[in-house]
Tab-separated table of C-alpha atoms and ligand atoms in Angstrom:
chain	number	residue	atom	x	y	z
A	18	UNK	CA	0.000	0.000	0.000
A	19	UNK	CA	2.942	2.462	1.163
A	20	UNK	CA	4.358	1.618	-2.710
A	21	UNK	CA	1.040	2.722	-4.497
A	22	UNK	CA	0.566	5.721	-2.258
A	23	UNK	CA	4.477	6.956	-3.087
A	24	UNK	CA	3.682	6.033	-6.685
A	25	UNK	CA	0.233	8.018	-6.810
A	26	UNK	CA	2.520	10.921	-5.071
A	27	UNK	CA	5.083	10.789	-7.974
A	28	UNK	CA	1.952	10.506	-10.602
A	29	UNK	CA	0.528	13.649	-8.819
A	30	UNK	CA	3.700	15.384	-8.352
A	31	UNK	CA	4.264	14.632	-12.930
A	32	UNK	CA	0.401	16.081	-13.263
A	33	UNK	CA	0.735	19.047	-11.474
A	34	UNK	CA	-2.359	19.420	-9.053
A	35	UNK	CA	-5.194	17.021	-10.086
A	36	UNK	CA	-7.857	19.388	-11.803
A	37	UNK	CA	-9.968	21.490	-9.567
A	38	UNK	CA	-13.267	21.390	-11.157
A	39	UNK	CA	-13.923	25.010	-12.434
A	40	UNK	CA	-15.969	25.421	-9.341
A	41	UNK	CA	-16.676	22.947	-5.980
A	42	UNK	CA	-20.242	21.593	-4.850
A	43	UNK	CA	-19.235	24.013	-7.752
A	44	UNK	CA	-20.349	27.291	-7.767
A	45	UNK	CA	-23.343	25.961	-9.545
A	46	UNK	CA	-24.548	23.810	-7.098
A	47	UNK	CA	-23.878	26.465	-4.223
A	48	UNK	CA	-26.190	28.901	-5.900
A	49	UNK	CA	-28.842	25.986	-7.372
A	50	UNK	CA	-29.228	25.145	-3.361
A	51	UNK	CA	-29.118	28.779	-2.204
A	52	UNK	CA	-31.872	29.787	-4.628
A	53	UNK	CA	-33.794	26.763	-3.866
A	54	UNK	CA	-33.838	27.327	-0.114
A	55	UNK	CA	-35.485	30.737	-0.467
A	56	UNK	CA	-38.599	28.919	-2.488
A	57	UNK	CA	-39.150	27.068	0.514
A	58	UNK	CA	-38.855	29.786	3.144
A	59	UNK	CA	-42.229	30.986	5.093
A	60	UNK	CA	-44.217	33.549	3.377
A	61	UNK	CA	-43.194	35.853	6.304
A	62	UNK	CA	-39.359	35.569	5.274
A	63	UNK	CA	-39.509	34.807	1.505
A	64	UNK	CA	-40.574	37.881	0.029
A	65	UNK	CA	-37.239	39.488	1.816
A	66	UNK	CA	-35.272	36.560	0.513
A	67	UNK	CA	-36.254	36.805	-2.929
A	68	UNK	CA	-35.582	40.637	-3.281
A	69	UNK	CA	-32.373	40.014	-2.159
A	70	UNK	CA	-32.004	36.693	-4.300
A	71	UNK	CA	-29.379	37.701	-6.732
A	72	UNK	CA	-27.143	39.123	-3.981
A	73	UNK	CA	-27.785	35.809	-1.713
A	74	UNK	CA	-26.739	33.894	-5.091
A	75	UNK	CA	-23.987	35.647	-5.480
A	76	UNK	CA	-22.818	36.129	-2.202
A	77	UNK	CA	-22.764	32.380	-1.131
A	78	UNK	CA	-19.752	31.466	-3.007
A	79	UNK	CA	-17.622	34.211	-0.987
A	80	UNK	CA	-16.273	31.828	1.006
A	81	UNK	CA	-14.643	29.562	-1.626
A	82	UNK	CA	-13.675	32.728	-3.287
A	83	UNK	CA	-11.598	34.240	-0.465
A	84	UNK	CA	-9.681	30.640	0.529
A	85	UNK	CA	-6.823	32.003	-1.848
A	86	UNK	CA	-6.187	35.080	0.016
A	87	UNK	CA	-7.338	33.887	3.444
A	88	UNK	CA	-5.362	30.646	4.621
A	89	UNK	CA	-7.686	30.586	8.038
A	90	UNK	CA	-10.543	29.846	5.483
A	91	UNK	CA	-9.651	26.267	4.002
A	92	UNK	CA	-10.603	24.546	7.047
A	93	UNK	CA	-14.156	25.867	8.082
A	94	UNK	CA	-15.857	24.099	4.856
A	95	UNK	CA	-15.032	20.373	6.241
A	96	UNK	CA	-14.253	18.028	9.019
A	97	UNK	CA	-12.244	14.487	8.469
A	98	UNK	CA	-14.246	12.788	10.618
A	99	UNK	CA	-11.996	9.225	10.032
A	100	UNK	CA	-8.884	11.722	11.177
A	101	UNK	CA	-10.282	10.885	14.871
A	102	UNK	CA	-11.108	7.378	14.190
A	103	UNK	CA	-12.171	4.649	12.180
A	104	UNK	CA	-15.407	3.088	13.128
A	105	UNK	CA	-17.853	5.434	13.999
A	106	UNK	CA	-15.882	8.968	14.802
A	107	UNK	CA	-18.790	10.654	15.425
A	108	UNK	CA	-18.875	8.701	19.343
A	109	UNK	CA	-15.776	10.249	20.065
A	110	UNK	CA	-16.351	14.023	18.830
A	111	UNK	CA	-17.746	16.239	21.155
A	112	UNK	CA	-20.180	18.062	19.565
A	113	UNK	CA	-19.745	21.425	21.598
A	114	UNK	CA	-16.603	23.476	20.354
A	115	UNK	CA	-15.480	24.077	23.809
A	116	UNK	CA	-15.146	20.164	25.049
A	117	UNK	CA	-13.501	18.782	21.608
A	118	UNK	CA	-11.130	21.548	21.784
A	119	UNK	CA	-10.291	20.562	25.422
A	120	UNK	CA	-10.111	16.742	24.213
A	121	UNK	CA	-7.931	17.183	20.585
A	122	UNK	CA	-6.473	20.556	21.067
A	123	UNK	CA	-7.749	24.041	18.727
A	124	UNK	CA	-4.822	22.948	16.180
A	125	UNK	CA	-6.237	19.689	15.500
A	126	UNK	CA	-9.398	20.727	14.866
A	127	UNK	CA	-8.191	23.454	12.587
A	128	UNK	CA	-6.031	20.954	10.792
A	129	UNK	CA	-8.974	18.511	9.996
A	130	UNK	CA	-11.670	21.077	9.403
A	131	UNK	CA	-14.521	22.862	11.371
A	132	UNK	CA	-17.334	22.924	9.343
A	133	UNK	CA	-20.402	22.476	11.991
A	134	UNK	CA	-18.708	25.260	14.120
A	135	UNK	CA	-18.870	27.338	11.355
A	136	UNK	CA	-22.019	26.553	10.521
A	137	UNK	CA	-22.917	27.610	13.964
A	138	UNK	CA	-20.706	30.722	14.699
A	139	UNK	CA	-22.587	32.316	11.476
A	140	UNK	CA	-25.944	31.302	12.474
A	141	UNK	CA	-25.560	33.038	15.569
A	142	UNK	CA	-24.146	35.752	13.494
A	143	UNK	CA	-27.229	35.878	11.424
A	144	UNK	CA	-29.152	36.318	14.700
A	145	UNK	CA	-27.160	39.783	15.745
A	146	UNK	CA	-27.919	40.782	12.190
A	147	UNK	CA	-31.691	40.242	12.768
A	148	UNK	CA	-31.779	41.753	16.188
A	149	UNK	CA	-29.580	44.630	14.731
A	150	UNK	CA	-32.327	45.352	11.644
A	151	UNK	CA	-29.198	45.222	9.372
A	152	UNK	CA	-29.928	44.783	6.007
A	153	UNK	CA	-26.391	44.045	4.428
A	154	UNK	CA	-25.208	42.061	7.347
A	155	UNK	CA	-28.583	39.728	7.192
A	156	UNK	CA	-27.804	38.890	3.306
A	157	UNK	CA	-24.342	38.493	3.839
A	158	UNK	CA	-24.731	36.062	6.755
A	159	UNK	CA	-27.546	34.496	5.113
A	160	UNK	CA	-25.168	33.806	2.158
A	161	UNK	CA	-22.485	32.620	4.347
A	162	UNK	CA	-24.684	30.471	6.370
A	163	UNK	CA	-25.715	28.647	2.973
A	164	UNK	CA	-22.238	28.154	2.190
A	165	UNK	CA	-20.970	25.810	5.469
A	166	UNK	CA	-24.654	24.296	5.512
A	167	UNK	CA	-23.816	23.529	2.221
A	168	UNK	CA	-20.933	22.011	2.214
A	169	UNK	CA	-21.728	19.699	5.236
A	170	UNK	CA	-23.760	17.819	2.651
A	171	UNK	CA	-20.677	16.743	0.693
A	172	UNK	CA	-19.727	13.485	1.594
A	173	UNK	CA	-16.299	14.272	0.332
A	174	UNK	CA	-15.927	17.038	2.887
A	175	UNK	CA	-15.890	14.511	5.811
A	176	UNK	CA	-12.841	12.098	5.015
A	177	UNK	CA	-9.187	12.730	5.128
A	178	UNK	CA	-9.444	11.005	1.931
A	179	UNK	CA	-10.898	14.285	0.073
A	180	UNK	CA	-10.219	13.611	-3.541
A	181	UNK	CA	-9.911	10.212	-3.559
A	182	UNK	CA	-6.045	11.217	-3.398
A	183	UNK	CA	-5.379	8.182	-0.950
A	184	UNK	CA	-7.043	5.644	-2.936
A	185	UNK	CA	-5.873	5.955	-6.388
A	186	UNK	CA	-9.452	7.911	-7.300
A	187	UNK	CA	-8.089	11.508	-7.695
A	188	UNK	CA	-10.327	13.834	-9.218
A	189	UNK	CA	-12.976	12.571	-7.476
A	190	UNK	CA	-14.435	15.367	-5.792
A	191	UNK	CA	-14.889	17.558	-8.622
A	192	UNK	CA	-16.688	15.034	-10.366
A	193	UNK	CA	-19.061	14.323	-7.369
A	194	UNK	CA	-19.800	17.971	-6.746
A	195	UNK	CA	-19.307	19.728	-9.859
A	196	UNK	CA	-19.333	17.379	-13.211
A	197	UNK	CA	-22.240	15.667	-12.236
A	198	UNK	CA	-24.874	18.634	-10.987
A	199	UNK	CA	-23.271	20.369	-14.017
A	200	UNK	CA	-23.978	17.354	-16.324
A	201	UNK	CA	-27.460	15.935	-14.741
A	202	UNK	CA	-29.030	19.268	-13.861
A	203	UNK	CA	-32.133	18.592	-16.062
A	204	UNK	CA	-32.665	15.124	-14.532
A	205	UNK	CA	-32.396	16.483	-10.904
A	206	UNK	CA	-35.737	16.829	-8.455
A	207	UNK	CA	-35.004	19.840	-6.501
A	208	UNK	CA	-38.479	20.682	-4.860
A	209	UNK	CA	-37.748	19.476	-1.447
A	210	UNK	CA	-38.996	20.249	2.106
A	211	UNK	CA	-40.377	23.417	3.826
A	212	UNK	CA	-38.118	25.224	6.175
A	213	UNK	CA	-38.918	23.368	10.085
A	214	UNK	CA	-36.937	25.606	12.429
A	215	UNK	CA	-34.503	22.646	14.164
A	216	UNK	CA	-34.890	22.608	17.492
A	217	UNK	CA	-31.327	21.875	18.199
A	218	UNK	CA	-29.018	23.675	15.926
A	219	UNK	CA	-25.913	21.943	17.207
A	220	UNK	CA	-27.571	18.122	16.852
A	221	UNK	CA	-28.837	19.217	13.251
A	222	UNK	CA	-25.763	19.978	11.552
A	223	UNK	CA	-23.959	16.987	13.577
A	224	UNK	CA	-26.838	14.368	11.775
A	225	UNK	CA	-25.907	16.395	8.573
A	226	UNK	CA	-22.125	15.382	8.717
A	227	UNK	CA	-23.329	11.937	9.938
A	228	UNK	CA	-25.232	11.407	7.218
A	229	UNK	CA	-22.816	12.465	4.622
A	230	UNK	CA	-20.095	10.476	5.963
A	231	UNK	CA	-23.024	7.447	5.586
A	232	UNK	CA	-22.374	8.092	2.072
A	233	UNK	CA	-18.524	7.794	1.774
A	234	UNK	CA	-18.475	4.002	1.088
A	235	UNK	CA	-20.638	4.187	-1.725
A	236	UNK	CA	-19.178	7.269	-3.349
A	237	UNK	CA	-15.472	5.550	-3.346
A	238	UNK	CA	-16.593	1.856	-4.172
A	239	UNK	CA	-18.913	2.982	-6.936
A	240	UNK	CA	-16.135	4.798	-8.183
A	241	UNK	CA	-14.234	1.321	-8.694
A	242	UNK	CA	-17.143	-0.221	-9.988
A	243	UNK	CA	-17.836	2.167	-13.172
A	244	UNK	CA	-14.012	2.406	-13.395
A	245	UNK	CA	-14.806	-1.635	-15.214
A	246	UNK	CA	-14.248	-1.146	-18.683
A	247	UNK	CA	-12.770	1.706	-19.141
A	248	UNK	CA	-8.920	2.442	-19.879
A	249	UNK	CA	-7.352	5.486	-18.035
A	250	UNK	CA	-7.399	6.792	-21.793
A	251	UNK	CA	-11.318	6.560	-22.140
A	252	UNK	CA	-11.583	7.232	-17.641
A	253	UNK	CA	-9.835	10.733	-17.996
A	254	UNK	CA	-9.240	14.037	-19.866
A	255	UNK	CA	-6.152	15.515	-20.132
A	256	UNK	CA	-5.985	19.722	-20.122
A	257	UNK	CA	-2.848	21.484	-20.474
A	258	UNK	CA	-2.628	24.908	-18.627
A	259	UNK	CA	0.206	26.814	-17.626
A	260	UNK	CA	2.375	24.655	-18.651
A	261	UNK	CA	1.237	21.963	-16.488
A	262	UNK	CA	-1.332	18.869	-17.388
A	263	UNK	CA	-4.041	18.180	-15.404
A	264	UNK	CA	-6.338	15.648	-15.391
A	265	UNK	CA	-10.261	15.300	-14.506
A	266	UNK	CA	-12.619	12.518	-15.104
A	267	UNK	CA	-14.244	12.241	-18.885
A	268	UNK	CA	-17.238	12.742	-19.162
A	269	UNK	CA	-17.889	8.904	-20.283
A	270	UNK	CA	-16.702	8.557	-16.844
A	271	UNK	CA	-18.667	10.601	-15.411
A	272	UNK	CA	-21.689	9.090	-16.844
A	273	UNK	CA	-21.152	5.554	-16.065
A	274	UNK	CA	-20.179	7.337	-12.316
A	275	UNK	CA	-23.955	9.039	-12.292
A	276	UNK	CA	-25.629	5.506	-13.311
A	277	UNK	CA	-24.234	3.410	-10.579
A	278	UNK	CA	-24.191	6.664	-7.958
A	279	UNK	CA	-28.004	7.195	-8.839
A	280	UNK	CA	-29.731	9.635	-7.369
A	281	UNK	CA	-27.272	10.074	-4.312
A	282	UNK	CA	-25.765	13.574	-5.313
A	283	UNK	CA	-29.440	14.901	-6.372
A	284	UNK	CA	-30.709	13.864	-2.972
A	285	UNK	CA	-27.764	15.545	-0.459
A	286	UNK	CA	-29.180	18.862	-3.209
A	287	UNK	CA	-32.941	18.388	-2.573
A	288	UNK	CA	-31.552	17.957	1.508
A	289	UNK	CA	-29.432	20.687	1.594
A	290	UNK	CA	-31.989	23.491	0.302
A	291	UNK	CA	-34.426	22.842	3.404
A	292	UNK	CA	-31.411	22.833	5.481
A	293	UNK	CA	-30.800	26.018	4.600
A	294	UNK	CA	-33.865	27.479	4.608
A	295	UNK	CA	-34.474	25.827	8.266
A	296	UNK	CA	-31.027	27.654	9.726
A	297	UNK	CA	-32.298	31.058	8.152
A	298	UNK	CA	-35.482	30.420	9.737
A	299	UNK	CA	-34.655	29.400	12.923
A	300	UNK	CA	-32.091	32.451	13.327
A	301	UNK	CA	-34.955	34.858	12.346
A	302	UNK	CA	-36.945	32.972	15.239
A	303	UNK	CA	-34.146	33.510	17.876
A	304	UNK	CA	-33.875	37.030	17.003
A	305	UNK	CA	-37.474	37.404	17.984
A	306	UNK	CA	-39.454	37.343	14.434
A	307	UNK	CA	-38.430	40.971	13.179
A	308	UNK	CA	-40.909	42.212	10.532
A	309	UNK	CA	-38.757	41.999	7.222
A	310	UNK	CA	-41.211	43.907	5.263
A	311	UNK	CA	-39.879	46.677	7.294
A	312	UNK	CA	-36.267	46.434	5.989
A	313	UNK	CA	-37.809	46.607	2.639
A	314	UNK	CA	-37.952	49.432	0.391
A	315	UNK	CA	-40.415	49.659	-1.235
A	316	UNK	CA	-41.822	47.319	1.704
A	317	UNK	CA	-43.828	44.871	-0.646
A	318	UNK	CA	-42.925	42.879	-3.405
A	319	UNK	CA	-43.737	44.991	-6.677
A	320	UNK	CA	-46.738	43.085	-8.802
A	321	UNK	CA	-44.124	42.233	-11.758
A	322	UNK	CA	-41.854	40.894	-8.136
A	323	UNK	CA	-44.892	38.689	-7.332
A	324	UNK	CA	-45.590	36.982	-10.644
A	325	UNK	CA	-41.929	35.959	-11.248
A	326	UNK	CA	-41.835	34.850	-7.795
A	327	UNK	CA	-45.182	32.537	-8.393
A	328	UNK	CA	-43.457	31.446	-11.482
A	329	UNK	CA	-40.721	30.349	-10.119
A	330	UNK	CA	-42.589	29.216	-7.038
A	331	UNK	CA	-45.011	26.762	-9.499
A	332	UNK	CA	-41.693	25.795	-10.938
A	333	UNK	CA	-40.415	24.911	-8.140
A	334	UNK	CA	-42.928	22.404	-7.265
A	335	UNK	CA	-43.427	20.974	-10.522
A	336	UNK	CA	-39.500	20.235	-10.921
A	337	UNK	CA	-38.846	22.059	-13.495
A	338	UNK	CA	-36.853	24.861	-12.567
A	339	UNK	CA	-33.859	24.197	-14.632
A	340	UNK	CA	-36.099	23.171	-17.322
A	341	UNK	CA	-37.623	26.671	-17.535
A	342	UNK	CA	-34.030	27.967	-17.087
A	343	UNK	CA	-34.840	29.761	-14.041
A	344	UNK	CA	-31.886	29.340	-11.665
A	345	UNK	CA	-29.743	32.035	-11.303
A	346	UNK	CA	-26.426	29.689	-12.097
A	347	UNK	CA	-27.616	28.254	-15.231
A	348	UNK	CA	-27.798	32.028	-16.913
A	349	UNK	CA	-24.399	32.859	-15.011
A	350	UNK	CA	-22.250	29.507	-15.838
A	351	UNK	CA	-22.462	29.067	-19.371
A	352	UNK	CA	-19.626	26.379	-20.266
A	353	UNK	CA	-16.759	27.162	-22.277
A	354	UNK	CA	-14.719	24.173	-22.779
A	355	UNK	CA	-10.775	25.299	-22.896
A	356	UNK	CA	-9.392	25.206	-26.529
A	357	UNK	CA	-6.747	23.508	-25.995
A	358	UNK	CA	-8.414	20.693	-23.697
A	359	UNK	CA	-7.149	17.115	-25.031
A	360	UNK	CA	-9.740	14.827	-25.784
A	361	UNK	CA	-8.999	10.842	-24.893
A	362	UNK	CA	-8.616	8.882	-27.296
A	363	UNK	CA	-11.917	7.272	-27.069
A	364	UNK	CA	-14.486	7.744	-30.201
A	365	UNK	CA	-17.713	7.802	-28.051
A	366	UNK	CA	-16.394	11.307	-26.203
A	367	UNK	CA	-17.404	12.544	-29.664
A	368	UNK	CA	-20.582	11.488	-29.092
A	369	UNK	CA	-23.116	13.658	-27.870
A	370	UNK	CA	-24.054	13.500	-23.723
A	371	UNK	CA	-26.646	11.194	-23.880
A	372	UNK	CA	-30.331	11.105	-23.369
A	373	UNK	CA	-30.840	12.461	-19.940
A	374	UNK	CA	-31.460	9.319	-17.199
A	375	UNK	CA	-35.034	8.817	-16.008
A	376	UNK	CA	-36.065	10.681	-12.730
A	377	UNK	CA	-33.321	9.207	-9.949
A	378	UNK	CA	-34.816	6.759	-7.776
A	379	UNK	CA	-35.999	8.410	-4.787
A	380	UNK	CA	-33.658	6.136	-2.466
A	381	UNK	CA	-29.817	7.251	-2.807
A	382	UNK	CA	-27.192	4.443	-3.049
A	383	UNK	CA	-26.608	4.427	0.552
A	384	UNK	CA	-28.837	4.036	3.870
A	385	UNK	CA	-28.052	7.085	5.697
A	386	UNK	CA	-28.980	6.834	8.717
A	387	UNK	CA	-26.305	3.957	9.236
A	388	UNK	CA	-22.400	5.429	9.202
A	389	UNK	CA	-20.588	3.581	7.406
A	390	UNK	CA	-17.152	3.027	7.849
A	391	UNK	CA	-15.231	5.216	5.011
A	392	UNK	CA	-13.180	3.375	2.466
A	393	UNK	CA	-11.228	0.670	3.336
A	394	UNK	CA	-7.902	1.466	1.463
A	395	UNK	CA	-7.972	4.902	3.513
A	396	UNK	CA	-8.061	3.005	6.871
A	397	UNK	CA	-5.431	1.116	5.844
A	398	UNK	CA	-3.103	3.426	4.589
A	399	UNK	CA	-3.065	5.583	8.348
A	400	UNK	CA	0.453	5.932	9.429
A	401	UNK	CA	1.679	4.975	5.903
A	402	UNK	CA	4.454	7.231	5.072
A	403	UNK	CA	2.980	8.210	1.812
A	404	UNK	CA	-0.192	9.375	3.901
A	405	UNK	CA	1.080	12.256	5.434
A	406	UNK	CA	2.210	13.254	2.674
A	407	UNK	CA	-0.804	13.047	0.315
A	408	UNK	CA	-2.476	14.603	3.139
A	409	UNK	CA	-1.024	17.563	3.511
A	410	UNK	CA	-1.508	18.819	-0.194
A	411	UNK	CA	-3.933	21.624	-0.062
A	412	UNK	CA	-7.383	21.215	-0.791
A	413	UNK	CA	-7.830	23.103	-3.989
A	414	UNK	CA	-9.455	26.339	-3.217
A	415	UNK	CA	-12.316	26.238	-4.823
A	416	UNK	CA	-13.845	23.503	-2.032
B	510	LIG	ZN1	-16.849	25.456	0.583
């Protein structure tokens, strides 16, 4: 195992960094479940929310954005739950900040992500903005808040094994949370839940990191599976940038990937909106129900306001909201595909993407409410000296 991790290092170290996907749970997913969230906000909130709706959009990507210029920011949009142990991690983290800092030390938990604290230190700033009546500070916490909520659905961004980097599966992450919305958009079901104010803030991001990490087994092993068939000719593309080649899955790949993985990344999308939409809610509640219509100027939604929001609302419902090519990311990330990208040498890449999949099956590929334990080659491989190693690269910014 030590021999395949050095040699993925040296196959890294030739590539350059593995592709980062042009954007991560991608910037298109981020703003799909932002925008979403705000359809399923109470009428006493959404009419705020959807006025502000391109800024919220927008806004909820910040923190991906800023991870180049802000090296404190990599860690609050994860936690490597297997870092602290193999079989079910989650009965050894303390769930309060204050008692797992006492028990693994602040610099642990920095190293291997804080995610649900940050989820938590911007809700309760997203409270103060509330009590304060603060217009700018509500959207931009509101944005933030999105972001880490977001994120926490990502399997991927609960495993020391990130990219797939320990397990010969690099790449992997942008093709979970980027290629794949990107790709499947028209054959996702987004209308999810209403916003239920949780009554435990702390306990519901916790069940959403459980849950995610649920999904780690399947999102590696499937990986394997679809790999069947395919030579790392037809399995990747090659880009050269800057000098340096990267590589990302192809998008043959990526289908195969999206038939075995089913309807698992479409699902943690449908869950995450609601999530959202519950945190905003339940802030909004602990800052005592301020009137919004008060911070609005003019105070009511306009009558051409109104029917684009029941258009979008009836779209919304119906599942077709990318259809009717109303979310804000489809009219913001149109695709350019780099001219000098290398195609592999496989004739069906010429092909065009193929008929869209019927509906995903409402169950995902795995049971969430069971843990399971993360893949097996990345328990294996702790304490290998490639590990550290691998590791320590840092996580593209863009995640
Ligand atoms: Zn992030």
């Amino acid at each position: 195992m030590k021999k395949i991790i050095l040699s993925l290092g040296l196959a890294v170290a030739l590539l350059g960094p593995l592709a980062p996907a042009a954007h991560a749970w991608g910037f298109f997913g981020h703003r799909v479940i932002t925008q979403v969230a705000i359809y399923e906000l109470p009428a006493s909130m959404q009419a705020f929310y959807f006025r502000h709706m391109p800024e919220l959009v927008r806004l909820c990507t910040a923190p991906d954005e800023r991870r180049n210029q802000d090296k404190a920011e990599a860690s609050r949009h994860y936690i490597d739950m297997d870092h602290y142990a193999e079989d079910n991690p989650f009965a050894k983290m303390p769930r309060d900040y204050e008692n797992a800092q006492e028990k693994f030390t602040a610099d642990t938990l920095r190293k291997y992500g804080t995610v649900p604290w940050t989820v938590l230190e911007n809700r309760t700033k997203l409270v103060e903005a509330f009590r304060e009546r603060d217009t700018t500070a509500i959207v931009k916490y509101s944005a933030e808040l999105a972001h880490y909520v977001e994120d926490a659905f990502v399997p991927l961004h609960t495993t020391v094994n990130y990219d797939g980097q320990l397990t010969n599966q690099g790449g992997l992450h942008s093709l979970w949370e980027s290629q794949l919305p990107e790709r499947y958009i028209l054959t996702y079901k987004l209308s999810g839940d209403e916003a239920k104010a949780p009554a435990n803030s702390q306990d519901a991001i916790w069940g959403v990191i459980q849950n995610s990490y649920g999904f780690l087994t399947a999102t590696f092993d499937l990986e394997t599976k679809a790999s069947k068939g395919f030579t790392p000719q037809t399995k990747y593309t090659y880009t050269h940038r800057f000098g340096k080649t990267q590589r990302r899955y192809s998008d043959a790949f990526a289908d195969e990937y999206n038939k075995l993985v089913g309807g698992q990344v479409d699902f943690r999308m449908r869950q995450a909106a609601p999530m959202v939409a519950s945190f905003w809610l339940s802030a909004w509640q602990e800052a005592g129900r301020p009137d919004l219509s008060g911070l609005m100027y003019p105070a009511k939604l306009s009558k051409e306001e109104k029917e684009k929001l029941d258009v979008q609302l009836k779209a919304f419902k119906a599942n077709t909201l990318p259809q009717d090519q109303l979310l804000l990311a489809q009219q913001k990330e149109k695709k350019v595909e780099a001219p000098d990208e290398i195609k592999a040498a496989d004739p069906n890449e010429a092909l065009p993407p193929p008929e869209p999949e019927p509906a995903p099956a409402e169950e995902p590929a795995a049971t969430v409410t069971t843990p399971a334990a993360p893949a097996k080659v990345k328990v294996k491989t702790k304490g290998a000296a490639g590990t550290e190693k691998a590791k320590s690269k840092p996580k593209p910014a863009s995640w």
